[in-house]
PDB file of C-alpha atoms and ligand atoms in Angstrom:
ATOM      1  CA  MET O  67     -75.533-128.531 -74.234  1.00 45.00           C
ATOM      2  CA  THR O  68     -78.872-128.622 -76.115  1.00 49.00           C
ATOM      3  CA  ASP O  69     -80.015-125.691 -78.149  1.00 54.00           C
ATOM      4  CA  PRO O  70     -82.515-123.324 -76.702  1.00 61.00           C
ATOM      5  CA  SER O  71     -86.029-124.201 -77.548  1.00 67.00           C
ATOM      6  CA  PRO O  72     -87.204-121.942 -80.355  1.00 70.00           C
ATOM      7  CA  SER O  73     -89.443-118.929 -79.880  1.00 95.00           C
ATOM      8  CA  ILE O  74     -93.129-119.335 -80.216  1.00 98.00           C
ATOM      9  CA  VAL O  75     -95.052-116.669 -81.557  1.00 98.00           C
ATOM     10  CA  TYR O  76     -98.643-115.962 -82.282  1.00 98.00           C
ATOM     11  CA  LEU O  77     -99.642-114.855 -85.712  1.00 98.00           C
ATOM     12  CA  ASN O  78    -103.407-114.503 -86.934  1.00 98.00           C
ATOM     13  CA  GLY O  79    -104.645-117.655 -84.957  1.00 98.00           C
ATOM     14  CA  ASN O  80    -101.828-119.933 -84.830  1.00 98.00           C
ATOM     15  CA  TYR O  81     -98.635-120.262 -82.801  1.00 98.00           C
ATOM     16  CA  LEU O  82     -95.707-120.975 -84.716  1.00 98.00           C
ATOM     17  CA  PRO O  83     -91.797-120.849 -84.481  1.00 98.00           C
ATOM     18  CA  LEU O  84     -90.519-117.297 -85.041  1.00 97.00           C
ATOM     19  CA  GLU O  85     -88.932-118.021 -88.105  1.00 97.00           C
ATOM     20  CA  GLU O  86     -91.802-119.587 -89.781  1.00 97.00           C
ATOM     21  CA  ALA O  87     -93.924-116.595 -88.955  1.00 98.00           C
ATOM     22  CA  CYS O  88     -94.361-114.309 -92.139  1.00 97.00           C
ATOM     23  CA  VAL O  89     -96.816-111.763 -93.435  1.00 97.00           C
ATOM     24  CA  PRO O  90     -97.753-110.821 -96.835  1.00 98.00           C
ATOM     25  CA  VAL O  91     -95.821-107.859 -98.190  1.00 98.00           C
ATOM     26  CA  LEU O  92     -99.193-105.816 -98.642  1.00 98.00           C
ATOM     27  CA  ASP O  93     -99.737-105.943 -95.001  1.00 98.00           C
ATOM     28  CA  ARG O  94    -100.550-101.945 -94.302  1.00 98.00           C
ATOM     29  CA  GLY O  95     -98.203-102.507 -91.177  1.00 98.00           C
ATOM     30  CA  PHE O  96     -95.450-103.233 -93.793  1.00 98.00           C
ATOM     31  CA  ILE O  97     -96.264-100.568 -96.479  1.00 98.00           C
ATOM     32  CA  PHE O  98     -97.627 -97.611 -94.333  1.00 98.00           C
ATOM     33  CA  GLY O  99     -96.457 -98.738 -90.806  1.00 98.00           C
ATOM     34  CA  ASP O 100    -100.334 -98.511 -90.176  1.00 98.00           C
ATOM     35  CA  GLY O 101    -100.643-100.234 -86.952  1.00 98.00           C
ATOM     36  CA  VAL O 102    -100.150 -99.989 -83.188  1.00 99.00           C
ATOM     37  CA  TYR O 103     -98.239-102.092 -80.555  1.00 99.00           C
ATOM     38  CA  GLU O 104     -97.800-102.772 -76.993  1.00 98.00           C
ATOM     39  CA  VAL O 105     -94.590-104.019 -74.944  1.00 98.00           C
ATOM     40  CA  ILE O 106     -95.564-105.605 -71.784  1.00 98.00           C
ATOM     41  CA  PRO O 107     -93.139-107.270 -69.515  1.00 97.00           C
ATOM     42  CA  VAL O 108     -93.840-110.426 -67.812  1.00 97.00           C
ATOM     43  CA  TYR O 109     -92.335-111.399 -64.413  1.00 96.00           C
ATOM     44  CA  ALA O 110     -92.621-115.059 -63.052  1.00 96.00           C
ATOM     45  CA  GLY O 111     -94.726-115.591 -66.124  1.00 96.00           C
ATOM     46  CA  LYS O 112     -97.021-112.826 -65.367  1.00 96.00           C
ATOM     47  CA  PRO O 113     -98.046-110.064 -67.291  1.00 97.00           C
ATOM     48  CA  PHE O 114     -97.206-106.703 -65.440  1.00 97.00           C
ATOM     49  CA  ARG O 115    -100.047-104.239 -65.293  1.00 97.00           C
ATOM     50  CA  LEU O 116    -102.079-106.102 -68.101  1.00 98.00           C
ATOM     51  CA  ALA O 117    -105.238-104.507 -67.814  1.00 98.00           C
ATOM     52  CA  HIS O 118    -103.388-101.019 -68.026  1.00 98.00           C
ATOM     53  CA  HIS O 119    -101.576-102.158 -71.220  1.00 98.00           C
ATOM     54  CA  LEU O 120    -105.063-103.773 -73.096  1.00 98.00           C
ATOM     55  CA  GLN O 121    -106.853-100.459 -72.136  1.00 98.00           C
ATOM     56  CA  ARG O 122    -103.977 -98.365 -73.545  1.00 98.00           C
ATOM     57  CA  LEU O 123    -104.053-101.019 -76.780  1.00 98.00           C
ATOM     58  CA  GLN O 124    -107.893-100.397 -76.787  1.00 98.00           C
ATOM     59  CA  ASN O 125    -107.114 -96.576 -76.692  1.00 98.00           C
ATOM     60  CA  SER O 126    -104.613 -96.643 -79.760  1.00 98.00           C
ATOM     61  CA  MET O 127    -106.713 -98.520 -81.847  1.00 98.00           C
ATOM     62  CA  ALA O 128    -109.650 -96.562 -81.262  1.00 98.00           C
ATOM     63  CA  ALA O 129    -107.568 -93.523 -82.250  1.00 98.00           C
ATOM     64  CA  VAL O 130    -106.631 -94.953 -85.304  1.00 98.00           C
ATOM     65  CA  ARG O 131    -109.989 -96.504 -86.312  1.00 98.00           C
ATOM     66  CA  ILE O 132    -108.677-100.424 -86.128  1.00 98.00           C
ATOM     67  CA  ASP O 133    -111.750-102.343 -84.766  1.00 97.00           C
ATOM     68  CA  ASN O 134    -110.575-104.247 -81.685  1.00 98.00           C
ATOM     69  CA  PRO O 135    -110.622-107.832 -83.164  1.00 98.00           C
ATOM     70  CA  HIS O 136    -110.365-109.363 -79.556  1.00 98.00           C
ATOM     71  CA  SER O 137    -112.074-109.191 -76.246  1.00 98.00           C
ATOM     72  CA  ASP O 138    -109.777-107.948 -72.950  1.00 98.00           C
ATOM     73  CA  ALA O 139    -110.059-112.297 -72.139  1.00 98.00           C
ATOM     74  CA  GLU O 140    -109.354-113.469 -75.492  1.00 98.00           C
ATOM     75  CA  TRP O 141    -106.213-111.051 -75.546  1.00 98.00           C
ATOM     76  CA  GLN O 142    -105.051-112.559 -71.942  1.00 98.00           C
ATOM     77  CA  GLN O 143    -105.614-115.802 -73.322  1.00 98.00           C
ATOM     78  CA  LEU O 144    -103.352-115.128 -76.293  1.00 98.00           C
ATOM     79  CA  ILE O 145    -100.585-113.389 -74.415  1.00 98.00           C
ATOM     80  CA  GLU O 146    -100.672-116.267 -71.400  1.00 98.00           C
ATOM     81  CA  THR O 147    -100.451-118.901 -74.131  1.00 98.00           C
ATOM     82  CA  VAL O 148     -97.129-117.397 -75.807  1.00 98.00           C
ATOM     83  CA  ILE O 149     -95.966-116.796 -72.386  1.00 98.00           C
ATOM     84  CA  GLU O 150     -96.157-120.139 -71.430  1.00 98.00           C
ATOM     85  CA  ARG O 151     -94.815-121.658 -74.876  1.00 97.00           C
ATOM     86  CA  ASN O 152     -92.006-119.804 -74.195  1.00 97.00           C
ATOM     87  CA  ASP O 153     -91.504-121.336 -70.827  1.00 94.00           C
ATOM     88  CA  GLY O 154     -92.648-118.734 -68.327  1.00 91.00           C
ATOM     89  CA  GLY O 155     -90.232-116.548 -66.309  1.00 94.00           C
ATOM     90  CA  ASP O 156     -89.095-113.048 -67.215  1.00 96.00           C
ATOM     91  CA  GLN O 157     -89.950-112.067 -70.554  1.00 96.00           C
ATOM     92  CA  SER O 158     -91.032-109.243 -72.641  1.00 97.00           C
ATOM     93  CA  ILE O 159     -94.070-109.698 -74.863  1.00 98.00           C
ATOM     94  CA  TYR O 160     -94.257-107.648 -77.942  1.00 98.00           C
ATOM     95  CA  LEU O 161     -97.756-107.412 -79.432  1.00 98.00           C
ATOM     96  CA  GLN O 162     -98.770-105.525 -82.585  1.00 98.00           C
ATOM     97  CA  VAL O 163    -102.004-105.111 -84.649  1.00 98.00           C
ATOM     98  CA  THR O 164    -102.226-103.846 -88.301  1.00 98.00           C
ATOM     99  CA  ARG O 165    -104.715-102.828 -90.223  1.00 98.00           C
ATOM    100  CA  GLY O 166    -104.481-106.050 -92.405  1.00 98.00           C
ATOM    101  CA  VAL O 167    -103.743-106.682 -95.896  1.00 98.00           C
ATOM    102  CA  ALA O 168    -104.926-104.709 -98.778  1.00 97.00           C
ATOM    103  CA  ALA O 169    -103.911-102.919-102.423  1.00 97.00           C
ATOM    104  CA  ARG O 170    -101.639-100.297-101.490  1.00 98.00           C
ATOM    105  CA  ASP O 171    -103.938 -97.461-100.975  1.00 97.00           C
ATOM    106  CA  HIS O 172    -104.006 -94.348 -98.311  1.00 98.00           C
ATOM    107  CA  ARG O 173    -107.559 -94.501 -97.723  1.00 97.00           C
ATOM    108  CA  PHE O 174    -108.781 -97.527 -95.167  1.00 97.00           C
ATOM    109  CA  PRO O 175    -109.621-100.688 -97.387  1.00 96.00           C
ATOM    110  CA  GLY O 176    -113.184-101.548 -97.577  1.00 90.00           C
ATOM    111  CA  SER O 177    -113.076-104.662 -95.260  1.00 85.00           C
ATOM    112  CA  THR O 178    -110.088-106.471 -94.083  1.00 86.00           C
ATOM    113  CA  MET O 179    -108.965-108.445 -90.744  1.00 95.00           C
ATOM    114  CA  PRO O 180    -106.454-106.751 -88.788  1.00 98.00           C
ATOM    115  CA  SER O 181    -102.945-108.710 -88.528  1.00 98.00           C
ATOM    116  CA  VAL O 182    -102.137-109.700 -85.037  1.00 98.00           C
ATOM    117  CA  PHE O 183     -98.757-110.589 -84.013  1.00 98.00           C
ATOM    118  CA  ILE O 184     -97.403-111.460 -80.482  1.00 98.00           C
ATOM    119  CA  MET O 185     -93.976-112.490 -79.762  1.00 98.00           C
ATOM    120  CA  SER O 186     -91.781-113.017 -76.895  1.00 97.00           C
ATOM    121  CA  ASN O 187     -88.367-111.320 -76.315  1.00 96.00           C
ATOM    122  CA  LEU O 188     -85.823-112.010 -73.438  1.00 92.00           C
ATOM    123  CA  PHE O 189     -86.393-109.481 -70.747  1.00 91.00           C
ATOM    124  CA  THR O 190     -82.885-108.140 -70.493  1.00 92.00           C
ATOM    125  CA  PRO O 191     -82.766-106.313 -66.497  1.00 94.00           C
ATOM    126  CA  VAL O 192     -80.888-102.718 -66.864  1.00 96.00           C
ATOM    127  CA  PRO O 193     -77.412-103.549 -66.353  1.00 97.00           C
ATOM    128  CA  ALA O 194     -76.010-103.033 -62.142  1.00 97.00           C
ATOM    129  CA  GLU O 195     -73.419-100.623 -63.393  1.00 98.00           C
ATOM    130  CA  GLN O 196     -76.147 -98.179 -65.059  1.00 98.00           C
ATOM    131  CA  LEU O 197     -78.091 -98.180 -61.800  1.00 98.00           C
ATOM    132  CA  GLN O 198     -74.878 -97.639 -59.833  1.00 98.00           C
ATOM    133  CA  ASN O 199     -74.154 -94.800 -61.939  1.00 98.00           C
ATOM    134  CA  GLY O 200     -76.979 -93.738 -63.999  1.00 98.00           C
ATOM    135  CA  VAL O 201     -76.667 -93.119 -67.673  1.00 98.00           C
ATOM    136  CA  SER O 202     -76.192 -89.990 -69.949  1.00 98.00           C
ATOM    137  CA  ALA O 203     -78.923 -88.267 -72.009  1.00 98.00           C
ATOM    138  CA  ILE O 204     -79.306 -85.667 -74.521  1.00 98.00           C
ATOM    139  CA  THR O 205     -81.717 -82.856 -75.260  1.00 98.00           C
ATOM    140  CA  LEU O 206     -82.774 -83.049 -78.875  1.00 98.00           C
ATOM    141  CA  ASP O 207     -86.066 -81.516 -81.121  1.00 98.00           C
ATOM    142  CA  ASP O 208     -88.957 -83.431 -81.023  1.00 98.00           C
ATOM    143  CA  ILE O 209     -89.311 -83.936 -84.427  1.00 98.00           C
ATOM    144  CA  ARG O 210     -92.303 -86.105 -84.093  1.00 98.00           C
ATOM    145  CA  TRP O 211     -96.037 -85.742 -85.341  1.00 97.00           C
ATOM    146  CA  GLN O 212     -98.971 -84.526 -82.896  1.00 97.00           C
ATOM    147  CA  TYR O 213    -100.814 -87.638 -81.825  1.00 98.00           C
ATOM    148  CA  CYS O 214     -97.574 -88.865 -79.805  1.00 98.00           C
ATOM    149  CA  HIS O 215    -100.280 -90.395 -77.222  1.00 98.00           C
ATOM    150  CA  ILE O 216    -101.128 -92.878 -79.511  1.00 98.00           C
ATOM    151  CA  LYS O 217     -98.596 -96.620 -79.545  1.00 98.00           C
ATOM    152  CA  SER O 218     -98.313 -96.442 -83.203  1.00 98.00           C
ATOM    153  CA  ILE O 219     -95.756 -98.795 -84.951  1.00 98.00           C
ATOM    154  CA  ALA O 220     -94.565 -96.019 -87.262  1.00 98.00           C
ATOM    155  CA  LEU O 221     -91.425 -95.422 -85.232  1.00 98.00           C
ATOM    156  CA  LEU O 222     -89.014 -93.756 -87.521  1.00 98.00           C
ATOM    157  CA  PRO O 223     -88.530 -90.409 -85.894  1.00 98.00           C
ATOM    158  CA  ASN O 224     -87.997 -92.413 -82.388  1.00 98.00           C
ATOM    159  CA  ILE O 225     -85.425 -94.590 -84.231  1.00 98.00           C
ATOM    160  CA  LEU O 226     -83.741 -91.628 -85.728  1.00 98.00           C
ATOM    161  CA  LEU O 227     -83.807 -89.577 -82.454  1.00 98.00           C
ATOM    162  CA  ARG O 228     -82.627 -92.533 -80.554  1.00 98.00           C
ATOM    163  CA  GLN O 229     -79.568 -93.051 -83.187  1.00 98.00           C
ATOM    164  CA  GLN O 230     -78.608 -89.589 -82.562  1.00 98.00           C
ATOM    165  CA  ALA O 231     -78.325 -90.073 -78.584  1.00 98.00           C
ATOM    166  CA  VAL O 232     -76.574 -93.328 -79.233  1.00 98.00           C
ATOM    167  CA  GLU O 233     -73.712 -91.774 -81.489  1.00 98.00           C
ATOM    168  CA  GLN O 234     -73.407 -89.173 -78.953  1.00 98.00           C
ATOM    169  CA  GLY O 235     -72.596 -91.641 -76.405  1.00 98.00           C
ATOM    170  CA  ALA O 236     -76.115 -91.498 -74.622  1.00 98.00           C
ATOM    171  CA  ALA O 237     -78.453 -93.806 -73.619  1.00 98.00           C
ATOM    172  CA  GLU O 238     -81.419 -92.046 -74.701  1.00 98.00           C
ATOM    173  CA  ALA O 239     -82.831 -88.453 -76.236  1.00 98.00           C
ATOM    174  CA  ILE O 240     -84.687 -86.398 -74.258  1.00 99.00           C
ATOM    175  CA  LEU O 241     -87.374 -84.548 -76.097  1.00 99.00           C
ATOM    176  CA  ILE O 242     -88.036 -80.751 -76.413  1.00 98.00           C
ATOM    177  CA  ARG O 243     -91.056 -79.122 -78.055  1.00 98.00           C
ATOM    178  CA  ALA O 244     -91.595 -75.116 -78.007  1.00 97.00           C
ATOM    179  CA  GLY O 245     -89.327 -75.342 -75.073  1.00 98.00           C
ATOM    180  CA  ASP O 246     -90.592 -77.759 -72.796  1.00 98.00           C
ATOM    181  CA  VAL O 247     -89.667 -81.401 -72.174  1.00 98.00           C
ATOM    182  CA  THR O 248     -92.272 -83.707 -73.816  1.00 98.00           C
ATOM    183  CA  GLU O 249     -90.976 -87.248 -73.200  1.00 98.00           C
ATOM    184  CA  GLY O 250     -87.945 -89.711 -74.211  1.00 98.00           C
ATOM    185  CA  ALA O 251     -87.345 -91.377 -77.486  1.00 98.00           C
ATOM    186  CA  ALA O 252     -88.633 -94.237 -75.817  1.00 98.00           C
ATOM    187  CA  SER O 253     -89.543 -93.785 -72.411  1.00 98.00           C
ATOM    188  CA  ASN O 254     -91.360 -91.159 -70.159  1.00 99.00           C
ATOM    189  CA  VAL O 255     -89.391 -87.982 -68.190  1.00 99.00           C
ATOM    190  CA  PHE O 256     -89.265 -87.338 -64.293  1.00 99.00           C
ATOM    191  CA  ILE O 257     -87.220 -84.523 -62.856  1.00 98.00           C
ATOM    192  CA  VAL O 258     -86.533 -83.981 -58.972  1.00 98.00           C
ATOM    193  CA  SER O 259     -86.831 -80.391 -58.238  1.00 98.00           C
ATOM    194  CA  GLU O 260     -86.393 -79.024 -54.521  1.00 97.00           C
ATOM    195  CA  GLY O 261     -87.632 -82.479 -53.233  1.00 97.00           C
ATOM    196  CA  VAL O 262     -90.818 -82.634 -55.425  1.00 98.00           C
ATOM    197  CA  ILE O 263     -91.113 -85.463 -58.065  1.00 98.00           C
ATOM    198  CA  VAL O 264     -92.342 -84.022 -61.454  1.00 98.00           C
ATOM    199  CA  THR O 265     -93.404 -85.428 -64.758  1.00 98.00           C
ATOM    200  CA  PRO O 266     -95.061 -83.408 -67.694  1.00 98.00           C
ATOM    201  CA  PRO O 267     -99.029 -83.570 -67.558  1.00 98.00           C
ATOM    202  CA  LYS O 268    -100.745 -86.298 -70.168  1.00 98.00           C
ATOM    203  CA  ASP O 269    -101.578 -84.972 -73.447  1.00 97.00           C
ATOM    204  CA  ASP O 270    -100.963 -85.495 -77.175  1.00 97.00           C
ATOM    205  CA  CYS O 271     -97.550 -85.054 -77.019  1.00 98.00           C
ATOM    206  CA  LEU O 272     -96.439 -87.907 -75.312  1.00 98.00           C
ATOM    207  CA  LEU O 273     -97.386 -91.758 -74.790  1.00 98.00           C
ATOM    208  CA  PRO O 274     -99.307 -92.262 -71.364  1.00 98.00           C
ATOM    209  CA  GLY O 275     -96.697 -94.767 -69.960  1.00 98.00           C
ATOM    210  CA  ILE O 276     -97.757 -97.593 -67.858  1.00 98.00           C
ATOM    211  CA  THR O 277     -94.510 -97.173 -66.054  1.00 98.00           C
ATOM    212  CA  ARG O 278     -95.007 -93.406 -65.764  1.00 98.00           C
ATOM    213  CA  ASP O 279     -98.642 -94.209 -64.194  1.00 98.00           C
ATOM    214  CA  LEU O 280     -97.079 -96.685 -61.728  1.00 98.00           C
ATOM    215  CA  VAL O 281     -94.470 -94.185 -60.573  1.00 98.00           C
ATOM    216  CA  VAL O 282     -97.161 -91.695 -60.222  1.00 98.00           C
ATOM    217  CA  GLU O 283     -99.490 -94.207 -58.088  1.00 98.00           C
ATOM    218  CA  LEU O 284     -96.533 -95.412 -55.928  1.00 98.00           C
ATOM    219  CA  ALA O 285     -95.516 -91.415 -54.881  1.00 98.00           C
ATOM    220  CA  THR O 286     -99.001 -90.741 -54.153  1.00 98.00           C
ATOM    221  CA  GLN O 287     -99.489 -94.107 -52.050  1.00 98.00           C
ATOM    222  CA  HIS O 288     -96.448 -93.508 -50.045  1.00 98.00           C
ATOM    223  CA  GLY O 289     -96.669 -89.831 -49.653  1.00 98.00           C
ATOM    224  CA  LEU O 290     -93.526 -88.763 -51.818  1.00 98.00           C
ATOM    225  CA  PRO O 291     -94.242 -85.279 -52.950  1.00 98.00           C
ATOM    226  CA  TYR O 292     -95.353 -85.251 -56.526  1.00 98.00           C
ATOM    227  CA  ARG O 293     -96.877 -82.767 -59.042  1.00 98.00           C
ATOM    228  CA  GLU O 294     -97.733 -82.821 -62.984  1.00 98.00           C
ATOM    229  CA  ALA O 295     -96.362 -79.896 -64.340  1.00 98.00           C
ATOM    230  CA  VAL O 296     -94.752 -78.469 -67.548  1.00 98.00           C
ATOM    231  CA  ILE O 297     -91.108 -79.214 -67.334  1.00 98.00           C
ATOM    232  CA  LYS O 298     -88.788 -76.679 -69.382  1.00 98.00           C
ATOM    233  CA  LYS O 299     -85.639 -77.304 -71.013  1.00 98.00           C
ATOM    234  CA  SER O 300     -83.974 -75.270 -68.439  1.00 97.00           C
ATOM    235  CA  ASP O 301     -85.394 -77.259 -65.458  1.00 98.00           C
ATOM    236  CA  LEU O 302     -83.253 -79.945 -66.660  1.00 98.00           C
ATOM    237  CA  GLN O 303     -80.066 -78.232 -65.908  1.00 96.00           C
ATOM    238  CA  SER O 304     -81.147 -77.291 -62.513  1.00 97.00           C
ATOM    239  CA  ALA O 305     -82.835 -80.627 -61.594  1.00 98.00           C
ATOM    240  CA  SER O 306     -81.476 -82.598 -58.581  1.00 98.00           C
ATOM    241  CA  GLU O 307     -82.374 -85.942 -60.506  1.00 98.00           C
ATOM    242  CA  ILE O 308     -83.937 -86.805 -63.663  1.00 99.00           C
ATOM    243  CA  TRP O 309     -85.239 -90.539 -64.562  1.00 99.00           C
ATOM    244  CA  VAL O 310     -86.368 -92.013 -67.514  1.00 98.00           C
ATOM    245  CA  THR O 311     -89.251 -94.520 -67.515  1.00 98.00           C
ATOM    246  CA  SER O 312     -90.341 -97.566 -69.586  1.00 98.00           C
ATOM    247  CA  SER O 313     -91.325-101.020 -69.551  1.00 98.00           C
ATOM    248  CA  THR O 314     -88.285-102.216 -70.481  1.00 96.00           C
ATOM    249  CA  LYS O 315     -85.799 -99.773 -68.643  1.00 97.00           C
ATOM    250  CA  GLU O 316     -88.187 -99.172 -65.507  1.00 98.00           C
ATOM    251  CA  ILE O 317     -87.086 -96.127 -63.687  1.00 98.00           C
ATOM    252  CA  LEU O 318     -83.623 -95.321 -64.851  1.00 98.00           C
ATOM    253  CA  PRO O 319     -81.514 -92.479 -63.582  1.00 98.00           C
ATOM    254  CA  VAL O 320     -79.609 -89.862 -65.801  1.00 98.00           C
ATOM    255  CA  THR O 321     -76.976 -88.602 -64.012  1.00 98.00           C
ATOM    256  CA  ARG O 322     -75.436 -86.413 -67.326  1.00 98.00           C
ATOM    257  CA  ILE O 323     -77.614 -84.305 -69.372  1.00 98.00           C
ATOM    258  CA  ASP O 324     -76.105 -82.548 -72.512  1.00 98.00           C
ATOM    259  CA  GLY O 325     -72.732 -83.551 -71.107  1.00 98.00           C
ATOM    260  CA  LYS O 326     -73.628 -81.853 -67.644  1.00 98.00           C
ATOM    261  CA  THR O 327     -73.773 -83.592 -64.276  1.00 98.00           C
ATOM    262  CA  VAL O 328     -77.201 -84.115 -62.668  1.00 98.00           C
ATOM    263  CA  GLY O 329     -77.252 -83.520 -59.011  1.00 97.00           C
ATOM    264  CA  THR O 330     -74.177 -84.994 -57.738  1.00 97.00           C
ATOM    265  CA  GLY O 331     -73.732 -87.444 -60.311  1.00 98.00           C
ATOM    266  CA  LYS O 332     -74.889 -90.147 -58.764  1.00 98.00           C
ATOM    267  CA  PRO O 333     -78.283 -91.645 -58.840  1.00 98.00           C
ATOM    268  CA  GLY O 334     -80.223 -89.553 -55.897  1.00 98.00           C
ATOM    269  CA  PRO O 335     -81.843 -90.377 -53.016  1.00 98.00           C
ATOM    270  CA  VAL O 336     -85.729 -90.053 -54.313  1.00 98.00           C
ATOM    271  CA  TRP O 337     -84.651 -92.424 -57.210  1.00 98.00           C
ATOM    272  CA  GLN O 338     -83.384 -94.855 -54.507  1.00 98.00           C
ATOM    273  CA  HIS O 339     -86.646 -94.670 -52.991  1.00 98.00           C
ATOM    274  CA  MET O 340     -88.390 -95.102 -55.961  1.00 98.00           C
ATOM    275  CA  HIS O 341     -86.679 -98.188 -57.262  1.00 98.00           C
ATOM    276  CA  ARG O 342     -87.237 -99.613 -53.944  1.00 98.00           C
ATOM    277  CA  LEU O 343     -90.854 -99.114 -54.309  1.00 98.00           C
ATOM    278  CA  TYR O 344     -90.802-100.252 -57.922  1.00 98.00           C
ATOM    279  CA  GLN O 345     -88.969-103.477 -57.060  1.00 97.00           C
ATOM    280  CA  ASP O 346     -91.201-104.350 -54.072  1.00 97.00           C
ATOM    281  CA  TYR O 347     -94.280-103.990 -55.998  1.00 97.00           C
ATOM    282  CA  LYS O 348     -92.624-106.247 -58.686  1.00 96.00           C
ATOM    283  CA  GLN O 349     -91.774-108.770 -56.166  1.00 95.00           C
ATOM    284  CA  ALA O 350     -95.448-108.719 -54.898  1.00 94.00           C
ATOM    285  CA  LEU O 351     -96.338-109.693 -58.682  1.00 91.00           C
ATOM    286  CA  ARG O 352     -94.172-112.490 -58.308  1.00 91.00           C
ATOM    287  CA  SER O 353     -95.550-113.817 -55.495  1.00 90.00           C
ATOM    288  CA  GLY O 354     -99.210-113.292 -56.338  1.00 83.00           C
ATOM    289  CA  THR O 355    -100.223-110.498 -54.176  1.00 67.00           C
ATOM    290  CA  THR O 356    -100.883-108.078 -56.854  1.00 65.00           C
ATOM    291  CA  ALA O 357    -101.777-107.659 -60.627  1.00 61.00           C
TER     292      ALA O 357
HETATM  293  N1  PDD F 465     -91.880 -97.701 -75.395  1.00 88.09           N
HETATM  294  N2  PDD F 465     -93.086 -93.158 -74.390  1.00 88.09           N
HETATM  295  C1  PDD F 465     -92.492 -93.539 -75.496  1.00 88.09           C
HETATM  296  C2  PDD F 465     -92.264 -92.843 -76.989  1.00 88.09           C
HETATM  297  C3  PDD F 465     -92.350 -95.264 -75.873  1.00 88.09           C
HETATM  298  O1  PDD F 465     -92.069 -95.926 -77.012  1.00 88.09           O
HETATM  299  C4  PDD F 465     -92.295 -95.737 -74.530  1.00 88.09           C
HETATM  300  C5  PDD F 465     -92.030 -97.468 -74.370  1.00 88.09           C
HETATM  301  C6  PDD F 465     -93.076 -95.316 -73.301  1.00 88.09           C
HETATM  302  C7  PDD F 465     -92.846 -95.718 -72.147  1.00 88.09           C
HETATM  303  O2  PDD F 465     -93.990 -96.519 -71.967  1.00 88.09           O
HETATM  304  P1  PDD F 465     -94.178 -97.528 -71.010  1.00 88.09           P
HETATM  305  O3  PDD F 465     -93.729 -97.485 -69.614  1.00 88.09           O
HETATM  306  O4  PDD F 465     -95.587 -97.891 -70.980  1.00 88.09           O
HETATM  307  O5  PDD F 465     -93.380 -98.836 -71.717  1.00 88.09           O
HETATM  308  C8  PDD F 465     -92.999 -93.814 -73.346  1.00 88.09           C
HETATM  309  C9  PDD F 465     -91.736 -99.459 -75.620  1.00 88.09           C
HETATM  310  C10 PDD F 465     -91.013 -99.734 -74.252  1.00 88.09           C
HETATM  311  C11 PDD F 465     -90.952 -99.641 -77.064  1.00 88.09           C
HETATM  312  O6  PDD F 465     -91.535 -99.193 -77.685  1.00 88.09           O
HETATM  313  O7  PDD F 465     -90.270-100.668 -76.808  1.00 88.09           O
END
């Protein structure tokens, strides 16, 4: 058996094997977590909802005042090259931009070149067992800052929250701020209540998920009852379905919350419907009829 070919990454103008990619220790991403990122799924060699990811990247950079070092066409070229160099197929692209290298000082450096790093990870589909039975989640206090709409690489609170969930046997932490659901540690949250799909409106307390937006788009297109509204922590207990969504988990049904059964304890009919619509949408991308 031959060794798998090495993962090729892009770093500041060069394509090189992952093992050879190094950044200076004074990179502000390393010192301060001063940067933003995107995770973009790739199906059959094609980046999923690329224009949406590039728009959110631009929004994140503008919010933290990093000048975008590339046009959308250049980003597309860089991303497609990394995909090709990693043999196409299904992958997950991780892309990060930091404020660059400068002597450690909290204030912005006078002039630095942003550091750009793009790598390809294996796309690991959600195990069939989790789609069959759903996963557990717990609720935790949303201990994060007030700019959660920015896709910042500074993820220490998210890491601590996810780890707490994992240590309690749960797949995700659903976060509560002042009694309201914001999102998951690395996902957006939906519930189904009296047959209506509900997700919190977009604001500074949550990341505007690309998967979330697609679910909303599909619900609208296919006439599924849908509403953007505040979800109270208590609504989680009475919901007939709970889902968490992300680029890596797609739409994951939650069938236990804080140790209690959600609905029938199995992924519900609205999830089944939405999951099918989402898979069909992906299939259309694979066969080249959508972007
Ligand atoms: N995270 N909210 C948070 C806090 C997230 O970290 C993510 C995704 C989402 C869902 O966004 P999207 O649908 O665009 O993936 C919501 C990625 C996958 C990550 O950090 O790995």
